[in-house]
JSON list of C-alpha atoms in Angstrom, two decimals:
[
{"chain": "A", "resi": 11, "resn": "UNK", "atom": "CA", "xyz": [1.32, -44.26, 2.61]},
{"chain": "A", "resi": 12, "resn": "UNK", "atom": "CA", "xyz": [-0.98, -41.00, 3.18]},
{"chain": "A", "resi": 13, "resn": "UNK", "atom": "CA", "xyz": [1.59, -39.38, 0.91]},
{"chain": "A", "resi": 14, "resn": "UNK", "atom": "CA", "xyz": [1.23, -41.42, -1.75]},
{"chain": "A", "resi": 15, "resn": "UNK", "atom": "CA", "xyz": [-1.73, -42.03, -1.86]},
{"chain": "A", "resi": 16, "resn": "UNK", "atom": "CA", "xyz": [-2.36, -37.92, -2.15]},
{"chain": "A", "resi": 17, "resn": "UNK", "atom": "CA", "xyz": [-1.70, -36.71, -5.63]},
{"chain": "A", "resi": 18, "resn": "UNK", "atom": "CA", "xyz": [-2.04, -32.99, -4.21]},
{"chain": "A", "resi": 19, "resn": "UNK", "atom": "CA", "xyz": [-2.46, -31.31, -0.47]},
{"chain": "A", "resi": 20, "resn": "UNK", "atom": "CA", "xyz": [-2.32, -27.92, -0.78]},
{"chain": "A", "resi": 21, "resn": "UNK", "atom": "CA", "xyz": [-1.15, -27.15, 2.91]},
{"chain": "A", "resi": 22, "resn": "UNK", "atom": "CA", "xyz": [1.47, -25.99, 4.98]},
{"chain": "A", "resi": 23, "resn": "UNK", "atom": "CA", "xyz": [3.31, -27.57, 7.54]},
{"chain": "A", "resi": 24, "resn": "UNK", "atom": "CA", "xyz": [5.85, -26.58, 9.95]},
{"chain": "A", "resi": 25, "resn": "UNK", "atom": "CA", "xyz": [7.70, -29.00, 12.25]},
{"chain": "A", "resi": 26, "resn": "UNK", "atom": "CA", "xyz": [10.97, -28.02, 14.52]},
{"chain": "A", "resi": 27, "resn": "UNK", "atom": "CA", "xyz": [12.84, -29.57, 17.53]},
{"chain": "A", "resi": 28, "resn": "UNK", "atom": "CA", "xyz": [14.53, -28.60, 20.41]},
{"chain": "A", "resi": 29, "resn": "UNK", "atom": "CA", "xyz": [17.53, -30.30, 22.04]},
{"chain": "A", "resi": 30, "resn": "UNK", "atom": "CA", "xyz": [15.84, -33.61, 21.62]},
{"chain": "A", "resi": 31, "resn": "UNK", "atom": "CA", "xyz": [18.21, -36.96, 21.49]},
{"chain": "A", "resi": 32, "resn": "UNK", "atom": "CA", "xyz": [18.06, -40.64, 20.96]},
{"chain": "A", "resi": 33, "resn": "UNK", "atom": "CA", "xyz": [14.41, -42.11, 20.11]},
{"chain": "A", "resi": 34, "resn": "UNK", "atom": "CA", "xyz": [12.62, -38.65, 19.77]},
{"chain": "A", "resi": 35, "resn": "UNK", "atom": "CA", "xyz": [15.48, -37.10, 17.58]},
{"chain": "A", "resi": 36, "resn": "UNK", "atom": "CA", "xyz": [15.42, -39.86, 14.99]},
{"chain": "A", "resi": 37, "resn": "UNK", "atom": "CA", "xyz": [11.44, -39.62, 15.01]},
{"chain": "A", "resi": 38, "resn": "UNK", "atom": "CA", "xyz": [12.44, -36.57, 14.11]},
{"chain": "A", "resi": 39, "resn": "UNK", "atom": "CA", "xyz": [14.98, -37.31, 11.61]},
{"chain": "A", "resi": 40, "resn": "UNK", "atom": "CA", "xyz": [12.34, -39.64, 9.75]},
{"chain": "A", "resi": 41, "resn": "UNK", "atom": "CA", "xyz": [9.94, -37.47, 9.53]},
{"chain": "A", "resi": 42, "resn": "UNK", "atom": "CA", "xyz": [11.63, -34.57, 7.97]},
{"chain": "A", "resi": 43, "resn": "UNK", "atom": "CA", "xyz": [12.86, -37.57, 5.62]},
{"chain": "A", "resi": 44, "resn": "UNK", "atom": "CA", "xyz": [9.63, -37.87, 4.69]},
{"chain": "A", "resi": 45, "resn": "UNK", "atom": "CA", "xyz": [8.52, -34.60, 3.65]},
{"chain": "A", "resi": 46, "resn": "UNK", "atom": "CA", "xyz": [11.48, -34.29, 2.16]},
{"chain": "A", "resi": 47, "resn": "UNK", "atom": "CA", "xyz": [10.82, -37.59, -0.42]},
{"chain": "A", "resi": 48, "resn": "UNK", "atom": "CA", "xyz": [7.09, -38.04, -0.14]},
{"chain": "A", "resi": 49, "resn": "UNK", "atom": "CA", "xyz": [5.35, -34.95, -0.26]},
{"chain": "A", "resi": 50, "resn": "UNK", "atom": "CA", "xyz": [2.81, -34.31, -2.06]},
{"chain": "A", "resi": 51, "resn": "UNK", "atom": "CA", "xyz": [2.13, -31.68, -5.23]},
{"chain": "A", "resi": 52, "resn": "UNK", "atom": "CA", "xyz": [1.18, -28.32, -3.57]},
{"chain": "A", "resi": 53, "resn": "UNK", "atom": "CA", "xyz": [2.14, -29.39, -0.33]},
{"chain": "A", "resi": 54, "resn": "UNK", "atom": "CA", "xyz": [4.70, -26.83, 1.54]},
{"chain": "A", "resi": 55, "resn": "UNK", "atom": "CA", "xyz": [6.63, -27.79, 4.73]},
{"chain": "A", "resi": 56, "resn": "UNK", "atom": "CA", "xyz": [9.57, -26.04, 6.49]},
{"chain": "A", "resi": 57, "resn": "UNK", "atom": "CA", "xyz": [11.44, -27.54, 9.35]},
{"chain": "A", "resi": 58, "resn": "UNK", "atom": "CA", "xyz": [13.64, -26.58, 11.82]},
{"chain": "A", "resi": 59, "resn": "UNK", "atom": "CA", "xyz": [16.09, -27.00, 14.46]},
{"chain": "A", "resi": 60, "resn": "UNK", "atom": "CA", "xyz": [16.58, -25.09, 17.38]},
{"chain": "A", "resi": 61, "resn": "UNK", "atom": "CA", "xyz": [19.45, -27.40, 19.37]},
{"chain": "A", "resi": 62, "resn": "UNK", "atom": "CA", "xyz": [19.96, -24.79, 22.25]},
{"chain": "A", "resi": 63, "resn": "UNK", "atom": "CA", "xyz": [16.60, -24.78, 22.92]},
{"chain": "A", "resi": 64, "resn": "UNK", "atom": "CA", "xyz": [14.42, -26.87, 25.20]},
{"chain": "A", "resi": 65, "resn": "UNK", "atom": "CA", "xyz": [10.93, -28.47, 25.53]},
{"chain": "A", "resi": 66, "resn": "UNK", "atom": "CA", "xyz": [9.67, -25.30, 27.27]},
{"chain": "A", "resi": 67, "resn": "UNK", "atom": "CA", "xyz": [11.12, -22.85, 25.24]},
{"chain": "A", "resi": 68, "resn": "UNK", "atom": "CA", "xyz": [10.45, -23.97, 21.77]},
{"chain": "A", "resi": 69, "resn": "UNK", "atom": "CA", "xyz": [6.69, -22.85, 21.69]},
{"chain": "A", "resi": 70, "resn": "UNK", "atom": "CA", "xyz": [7.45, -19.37, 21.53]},
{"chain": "A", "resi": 71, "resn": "UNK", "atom": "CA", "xyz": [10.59, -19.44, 19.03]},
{"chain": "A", "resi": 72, "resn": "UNK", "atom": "CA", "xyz": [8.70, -21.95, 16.68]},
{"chain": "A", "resi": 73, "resn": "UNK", "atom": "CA", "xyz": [5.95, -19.74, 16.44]},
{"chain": "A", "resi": 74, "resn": "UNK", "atom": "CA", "xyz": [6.92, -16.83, 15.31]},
{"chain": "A", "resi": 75, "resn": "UNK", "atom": "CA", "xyz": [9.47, -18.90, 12.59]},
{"chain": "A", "resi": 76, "resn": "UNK", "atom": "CA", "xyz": [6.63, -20.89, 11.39]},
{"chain": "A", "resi": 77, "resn": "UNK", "atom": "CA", "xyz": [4.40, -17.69, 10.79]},
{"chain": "A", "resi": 78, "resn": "UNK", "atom": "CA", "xyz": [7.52, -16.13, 8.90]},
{"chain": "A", "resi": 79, "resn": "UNK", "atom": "CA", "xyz": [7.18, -19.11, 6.51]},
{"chain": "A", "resi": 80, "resn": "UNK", "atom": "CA", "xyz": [4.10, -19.21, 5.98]},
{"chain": "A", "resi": 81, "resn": "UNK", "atom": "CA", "xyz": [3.72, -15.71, 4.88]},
{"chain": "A", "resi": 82, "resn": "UNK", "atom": "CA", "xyz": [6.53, -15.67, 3.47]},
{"chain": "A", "resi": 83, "resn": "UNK", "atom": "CA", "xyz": [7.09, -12.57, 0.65]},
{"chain": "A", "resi": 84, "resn": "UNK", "atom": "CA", "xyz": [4.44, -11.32, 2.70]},
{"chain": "A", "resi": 85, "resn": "UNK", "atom": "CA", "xyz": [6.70, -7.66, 2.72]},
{"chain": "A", "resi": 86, "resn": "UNK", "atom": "CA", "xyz": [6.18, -5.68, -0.12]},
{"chain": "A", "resi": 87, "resn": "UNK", "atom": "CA", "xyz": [9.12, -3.54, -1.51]},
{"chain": "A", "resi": 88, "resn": "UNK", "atom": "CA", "xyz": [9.72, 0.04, -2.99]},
{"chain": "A", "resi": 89, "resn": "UNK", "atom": "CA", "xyz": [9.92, -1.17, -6.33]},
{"chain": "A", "resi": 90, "resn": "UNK", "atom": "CA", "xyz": [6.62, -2.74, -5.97]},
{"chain": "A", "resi": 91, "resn": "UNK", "atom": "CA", "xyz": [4.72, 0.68, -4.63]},
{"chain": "A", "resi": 92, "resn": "UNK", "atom": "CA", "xyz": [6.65, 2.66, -7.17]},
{"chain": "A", "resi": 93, "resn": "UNK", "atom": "CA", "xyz": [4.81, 0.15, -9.69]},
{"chain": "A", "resi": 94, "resn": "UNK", "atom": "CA", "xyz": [1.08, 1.18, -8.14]},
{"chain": "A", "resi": 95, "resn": "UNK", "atom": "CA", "xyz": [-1.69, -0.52, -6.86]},
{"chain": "A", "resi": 96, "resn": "UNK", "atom": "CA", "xyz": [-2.14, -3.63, -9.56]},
{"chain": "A", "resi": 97, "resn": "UNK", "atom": "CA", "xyz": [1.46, -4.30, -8.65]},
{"chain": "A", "resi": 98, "resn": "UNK", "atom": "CA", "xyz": [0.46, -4.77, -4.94]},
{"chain": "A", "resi": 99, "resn": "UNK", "atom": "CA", "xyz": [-2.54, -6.29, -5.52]},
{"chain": "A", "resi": 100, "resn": "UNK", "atom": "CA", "xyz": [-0.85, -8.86, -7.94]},
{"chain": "A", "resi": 101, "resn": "UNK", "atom": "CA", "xyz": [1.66, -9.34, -4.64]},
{"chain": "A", "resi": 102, "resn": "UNK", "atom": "CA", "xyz": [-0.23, -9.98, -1.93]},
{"chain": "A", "resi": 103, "resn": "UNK", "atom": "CA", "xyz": [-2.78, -12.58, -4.51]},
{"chain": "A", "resi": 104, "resn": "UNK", "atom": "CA", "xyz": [0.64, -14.51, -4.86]},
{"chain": "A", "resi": 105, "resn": "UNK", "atom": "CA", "xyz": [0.72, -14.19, -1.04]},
{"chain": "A", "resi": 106, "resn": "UNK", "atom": "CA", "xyz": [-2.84, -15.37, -0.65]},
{"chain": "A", "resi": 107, "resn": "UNK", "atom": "CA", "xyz": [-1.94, -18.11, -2.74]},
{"chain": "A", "resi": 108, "resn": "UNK", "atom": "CA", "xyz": [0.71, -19.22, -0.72]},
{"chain": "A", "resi": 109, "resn": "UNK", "atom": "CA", "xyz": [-1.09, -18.84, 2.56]},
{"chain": "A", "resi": 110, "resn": "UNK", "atom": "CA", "xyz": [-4.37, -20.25, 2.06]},
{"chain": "A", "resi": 111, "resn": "UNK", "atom": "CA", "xyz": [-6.61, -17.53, 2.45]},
{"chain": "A", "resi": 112, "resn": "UNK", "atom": "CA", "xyz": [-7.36, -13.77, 1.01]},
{"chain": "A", "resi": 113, "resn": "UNK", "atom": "CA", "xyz": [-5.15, -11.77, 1.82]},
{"chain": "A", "resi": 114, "resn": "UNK", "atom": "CA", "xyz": [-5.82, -7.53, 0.64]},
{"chain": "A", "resi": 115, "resn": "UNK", "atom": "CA", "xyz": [-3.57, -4.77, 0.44]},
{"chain": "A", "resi": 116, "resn": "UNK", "atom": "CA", "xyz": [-2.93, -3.99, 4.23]},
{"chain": "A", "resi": 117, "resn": "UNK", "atom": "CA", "xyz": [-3.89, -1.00, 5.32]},
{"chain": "A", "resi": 118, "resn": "UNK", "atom": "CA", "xyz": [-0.32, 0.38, 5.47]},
{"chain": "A", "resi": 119, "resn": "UNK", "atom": "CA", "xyz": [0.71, -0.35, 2.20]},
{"chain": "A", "resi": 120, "resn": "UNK", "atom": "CA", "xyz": [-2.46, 1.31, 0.16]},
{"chain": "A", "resi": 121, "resn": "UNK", "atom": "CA", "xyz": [-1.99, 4.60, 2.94]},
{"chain": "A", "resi": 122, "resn": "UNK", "atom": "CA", "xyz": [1.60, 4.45, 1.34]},
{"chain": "A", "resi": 123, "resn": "UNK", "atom": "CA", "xyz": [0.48, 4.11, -2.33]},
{"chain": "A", "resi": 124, "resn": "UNK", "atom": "CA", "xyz": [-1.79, 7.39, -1.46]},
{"chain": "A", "resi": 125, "resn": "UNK", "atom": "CA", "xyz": [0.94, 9.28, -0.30]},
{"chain": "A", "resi": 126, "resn": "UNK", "atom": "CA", "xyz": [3.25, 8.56, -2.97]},
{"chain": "A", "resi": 127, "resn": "UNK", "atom": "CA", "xyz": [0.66, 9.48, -5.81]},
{"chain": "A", "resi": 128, "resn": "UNK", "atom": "CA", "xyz": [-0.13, 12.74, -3.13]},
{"chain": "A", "resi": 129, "resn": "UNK", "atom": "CA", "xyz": [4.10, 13.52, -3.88]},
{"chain": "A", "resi": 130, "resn": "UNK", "atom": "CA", "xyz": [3.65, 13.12, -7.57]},
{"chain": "A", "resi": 131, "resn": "UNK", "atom": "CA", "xyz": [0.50, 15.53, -7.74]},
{"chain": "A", "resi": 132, "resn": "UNK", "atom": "CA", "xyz": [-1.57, 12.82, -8.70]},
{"chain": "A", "resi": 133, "resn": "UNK", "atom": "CA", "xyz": [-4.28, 14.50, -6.84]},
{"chain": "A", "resi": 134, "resn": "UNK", "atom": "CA", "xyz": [-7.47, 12.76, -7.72]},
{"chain": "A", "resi": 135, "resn": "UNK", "atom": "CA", "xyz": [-5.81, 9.14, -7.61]},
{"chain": "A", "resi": 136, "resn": "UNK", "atom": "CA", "xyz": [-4.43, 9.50, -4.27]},
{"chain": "A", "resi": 137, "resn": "UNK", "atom": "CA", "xyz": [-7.80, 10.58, -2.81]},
{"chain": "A", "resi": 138, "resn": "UNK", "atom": "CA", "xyz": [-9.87, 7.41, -4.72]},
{"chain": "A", "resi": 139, "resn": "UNK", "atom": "CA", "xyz": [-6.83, 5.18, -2.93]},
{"chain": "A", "resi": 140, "resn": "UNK", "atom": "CA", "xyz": [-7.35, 6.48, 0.49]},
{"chain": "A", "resi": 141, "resn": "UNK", "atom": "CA", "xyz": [-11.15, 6.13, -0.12]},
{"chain": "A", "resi": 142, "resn": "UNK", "atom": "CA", "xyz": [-10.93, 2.55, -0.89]},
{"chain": "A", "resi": 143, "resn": "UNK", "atom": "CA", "xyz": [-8.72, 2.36, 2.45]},
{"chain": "A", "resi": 144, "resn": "UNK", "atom": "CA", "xyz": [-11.51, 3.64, 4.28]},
{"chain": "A", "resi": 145, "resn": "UNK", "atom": "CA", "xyz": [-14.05, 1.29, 3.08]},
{"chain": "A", "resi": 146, "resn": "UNK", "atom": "CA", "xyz": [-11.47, -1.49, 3.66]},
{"chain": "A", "resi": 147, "resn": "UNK", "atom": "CA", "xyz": [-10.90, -0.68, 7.22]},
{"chain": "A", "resi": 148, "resn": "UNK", "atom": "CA", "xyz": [-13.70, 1.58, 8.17]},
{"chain": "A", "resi": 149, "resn": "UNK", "atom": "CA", "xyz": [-12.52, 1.71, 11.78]},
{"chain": "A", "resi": 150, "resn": "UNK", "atom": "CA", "xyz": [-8.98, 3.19, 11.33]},
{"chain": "A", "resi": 151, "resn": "UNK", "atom": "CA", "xyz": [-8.66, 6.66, 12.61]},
{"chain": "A", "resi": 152, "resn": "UNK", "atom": "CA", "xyz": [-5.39, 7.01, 10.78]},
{"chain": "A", "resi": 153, "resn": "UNK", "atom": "CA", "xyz": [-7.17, 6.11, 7.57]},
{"chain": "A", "resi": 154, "resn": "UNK", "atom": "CA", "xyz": [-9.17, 8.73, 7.81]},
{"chain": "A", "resi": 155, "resn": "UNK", "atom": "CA", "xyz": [-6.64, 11.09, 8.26]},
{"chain": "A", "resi": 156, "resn": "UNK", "atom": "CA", "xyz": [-5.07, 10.54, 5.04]},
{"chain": "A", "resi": 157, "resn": "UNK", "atom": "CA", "xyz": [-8.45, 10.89, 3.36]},
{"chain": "A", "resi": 158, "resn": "UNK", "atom": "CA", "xyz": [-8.36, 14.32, 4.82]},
{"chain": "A", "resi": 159, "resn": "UNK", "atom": "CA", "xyz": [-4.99, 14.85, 3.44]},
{"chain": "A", "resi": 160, "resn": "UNK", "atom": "CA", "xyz": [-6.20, 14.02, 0.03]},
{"chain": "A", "resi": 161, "resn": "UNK", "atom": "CA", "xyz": [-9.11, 16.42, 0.19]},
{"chain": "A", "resi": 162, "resn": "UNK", "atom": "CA", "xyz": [-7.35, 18.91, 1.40]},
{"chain": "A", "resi": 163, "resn": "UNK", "atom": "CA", "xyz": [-4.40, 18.63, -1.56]},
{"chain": "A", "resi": 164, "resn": "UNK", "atom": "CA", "xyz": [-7.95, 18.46, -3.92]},
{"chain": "A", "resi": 165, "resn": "UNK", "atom": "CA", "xyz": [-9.08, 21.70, -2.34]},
{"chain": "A", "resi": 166, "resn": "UNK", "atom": "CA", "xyz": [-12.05, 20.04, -0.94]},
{"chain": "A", "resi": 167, "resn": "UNK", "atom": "CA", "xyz": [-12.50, 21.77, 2.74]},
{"chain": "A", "resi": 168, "resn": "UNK", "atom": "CA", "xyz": [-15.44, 20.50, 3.87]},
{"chain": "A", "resi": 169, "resn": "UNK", "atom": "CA", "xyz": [-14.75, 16.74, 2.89]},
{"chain": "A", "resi": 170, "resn": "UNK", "atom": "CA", "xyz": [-11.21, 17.16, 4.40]},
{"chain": "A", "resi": 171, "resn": "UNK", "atom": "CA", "xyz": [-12.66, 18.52, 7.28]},
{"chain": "A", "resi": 172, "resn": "UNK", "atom": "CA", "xyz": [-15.26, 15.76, 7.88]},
{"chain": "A", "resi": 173, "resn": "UNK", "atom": "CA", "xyz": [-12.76, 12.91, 7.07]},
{"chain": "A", "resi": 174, "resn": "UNK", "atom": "CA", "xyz": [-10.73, 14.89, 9.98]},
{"chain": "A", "resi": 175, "resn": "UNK", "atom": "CA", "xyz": [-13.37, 14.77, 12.39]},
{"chain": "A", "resi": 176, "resn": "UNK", "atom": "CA", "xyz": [-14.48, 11.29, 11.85]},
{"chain": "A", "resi": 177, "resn": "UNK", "atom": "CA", "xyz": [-10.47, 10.24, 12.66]},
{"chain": "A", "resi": 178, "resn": "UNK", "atom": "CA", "xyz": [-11.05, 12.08, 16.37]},
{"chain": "A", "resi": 179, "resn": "UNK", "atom": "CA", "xyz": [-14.34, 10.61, 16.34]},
{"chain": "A", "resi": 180, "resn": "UNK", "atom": "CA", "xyz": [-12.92, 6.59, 15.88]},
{"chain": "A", "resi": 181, "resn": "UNK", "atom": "CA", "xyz": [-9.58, 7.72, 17.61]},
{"chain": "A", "resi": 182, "resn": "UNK", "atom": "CA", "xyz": [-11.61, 8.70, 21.38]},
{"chain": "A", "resi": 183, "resn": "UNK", "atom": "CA", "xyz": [-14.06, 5.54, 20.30]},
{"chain": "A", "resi": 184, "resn": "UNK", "atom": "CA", "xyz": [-11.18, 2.77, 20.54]},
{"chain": "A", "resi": 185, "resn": "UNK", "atom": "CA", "xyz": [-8.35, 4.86, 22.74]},
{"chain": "A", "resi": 186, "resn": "UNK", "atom": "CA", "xyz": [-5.90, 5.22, 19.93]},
{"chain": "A", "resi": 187, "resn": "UNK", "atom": "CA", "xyz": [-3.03, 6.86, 21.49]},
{"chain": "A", "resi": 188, "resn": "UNK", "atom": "CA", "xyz": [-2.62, 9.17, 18.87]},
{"chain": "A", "resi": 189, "resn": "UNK", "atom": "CA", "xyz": [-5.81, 11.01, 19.61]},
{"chain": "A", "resi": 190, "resn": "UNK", "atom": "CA", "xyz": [-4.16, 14.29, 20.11]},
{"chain": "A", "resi": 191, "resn": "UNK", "atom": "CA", "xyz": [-2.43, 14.25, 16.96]},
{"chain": "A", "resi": 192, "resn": "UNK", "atom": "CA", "xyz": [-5.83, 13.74, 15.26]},
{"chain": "A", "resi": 193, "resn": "UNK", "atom": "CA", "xyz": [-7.52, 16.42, 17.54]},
{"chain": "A", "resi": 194, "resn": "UNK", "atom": "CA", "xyz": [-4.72, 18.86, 16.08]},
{"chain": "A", "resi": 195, "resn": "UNK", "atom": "CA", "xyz": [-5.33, 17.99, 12.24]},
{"chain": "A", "resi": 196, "resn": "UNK", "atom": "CA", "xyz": [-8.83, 18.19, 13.13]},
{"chain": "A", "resi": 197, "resn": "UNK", "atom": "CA", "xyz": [-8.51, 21.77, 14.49]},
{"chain": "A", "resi": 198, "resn": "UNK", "atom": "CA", "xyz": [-6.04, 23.00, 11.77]},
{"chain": "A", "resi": 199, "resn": "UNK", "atom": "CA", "xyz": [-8.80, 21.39, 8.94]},
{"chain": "A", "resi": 200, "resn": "UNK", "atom": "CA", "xyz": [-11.17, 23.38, 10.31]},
{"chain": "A", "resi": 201, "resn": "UNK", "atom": "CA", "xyz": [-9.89, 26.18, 10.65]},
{"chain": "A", "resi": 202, "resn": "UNK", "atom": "CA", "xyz": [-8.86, 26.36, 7.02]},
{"chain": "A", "resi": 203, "resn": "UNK", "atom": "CA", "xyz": [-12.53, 25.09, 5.85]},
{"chain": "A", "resi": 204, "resn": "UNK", "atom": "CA", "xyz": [-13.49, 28.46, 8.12]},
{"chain": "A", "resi": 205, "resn": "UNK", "atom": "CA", "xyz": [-11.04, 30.64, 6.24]},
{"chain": "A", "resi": 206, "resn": "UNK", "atom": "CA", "xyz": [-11.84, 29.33, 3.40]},
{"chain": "A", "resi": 207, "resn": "UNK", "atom": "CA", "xyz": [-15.71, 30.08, 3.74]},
{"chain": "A", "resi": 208, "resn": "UNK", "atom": "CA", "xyz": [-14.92, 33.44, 4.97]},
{"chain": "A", "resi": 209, "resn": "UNK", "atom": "CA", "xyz": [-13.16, 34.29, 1.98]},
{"chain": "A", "resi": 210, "resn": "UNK", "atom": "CA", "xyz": [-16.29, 33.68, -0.46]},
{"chain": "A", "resi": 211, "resn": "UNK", "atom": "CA", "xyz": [-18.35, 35.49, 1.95]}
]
């Protein structure tokens, strides 16, 4: 009656079973009967059965199936990062769409786009995309990094070299375990800022 009464319900909802029999298994049965006949406009649903599993084993299994449906297309392709950034951001707003909720380019997907314009000596553009990654995620040692890349394809020492040392600074701050690898980009940054400097001296 809910259903009907609900011209739209722009929600999703996952249901699944274990190795459930007699009254609870028809409960069951009805339900996804019901979803599958009554729902809504805008209203997604998945179920699912997992018959080898029991009561206390579901949770876990259910979980991590229902969170693949809701995001589902939530993995972006090569074709789509050999198409750019509006291509991704078109992707993950059909994404955000589905799930509910904003959803950006993830950090590892716009490091990726940088990189690939880096490749194609699109210089300039790969160093405004790993600038926008660092405003997005501000705390991310690694995004740093690649900004220091991109200055340091650009020819930009000092910048490279800062962006370098800010990575070790936010990689000791939160214990990434990469910290030496960012400590030895670091070091090799500025050394070359230091040859570099030399040189016009």
């Amino acid at each position: 009656k809910s259903f009907t009464s609900t011209p739209s319900l722009p929600v999703f909802l996952y249901v699944a079973r274990s190795d459930d029999s007699g009254r609870a298994l028809a409960d069951y049965e009805a339900l996804v009967a019901t979803l599958a006949t009554k729902s809504p406009r805008d209203f997604r649903w998945h179920s699912q059965a997992f018959p080898q599993e029991t009561h206390i084993s579901i949770p876990l299994l259910g979980q991590v199936d229902a969170l693949r449906h809701v995001y589902e297309g939530y993995r972006i392709n090569d074709e789509m990062l050999e198409e750019g950034l509006s291509s991704a951001q078109r992707h993950f707003d059909e994404v955000s769409k589905r799930g509910g909720w904003p959803l950006p380019v993830p950090e590892g997907v716009m490091n990726d786009l940088g990189y690939m314009a880096l490749s194609e000596g699109r210089v300039e553009e790969a160093v405004e995309l790993f600038k926008r990654n660092v405003e997005a995620n501000p705390n991310s040692a690694n995004a740093y990094d690649s900004l220091a890349d991109g200055y340091s394809q650009a020819g930009k020492w000092i910048d490279a070299a800062g962006a370098s040392n800010r990575a070790v600074a936010l990689a000791t701050e939160f214990g990434n375990p990469d910290l030496p690898y960012f400590v030895a980009q670091a070091r090799k940054m500025n050394e070359q800022l230091q040859q570099k400097q030399g040189n016009v001296e």
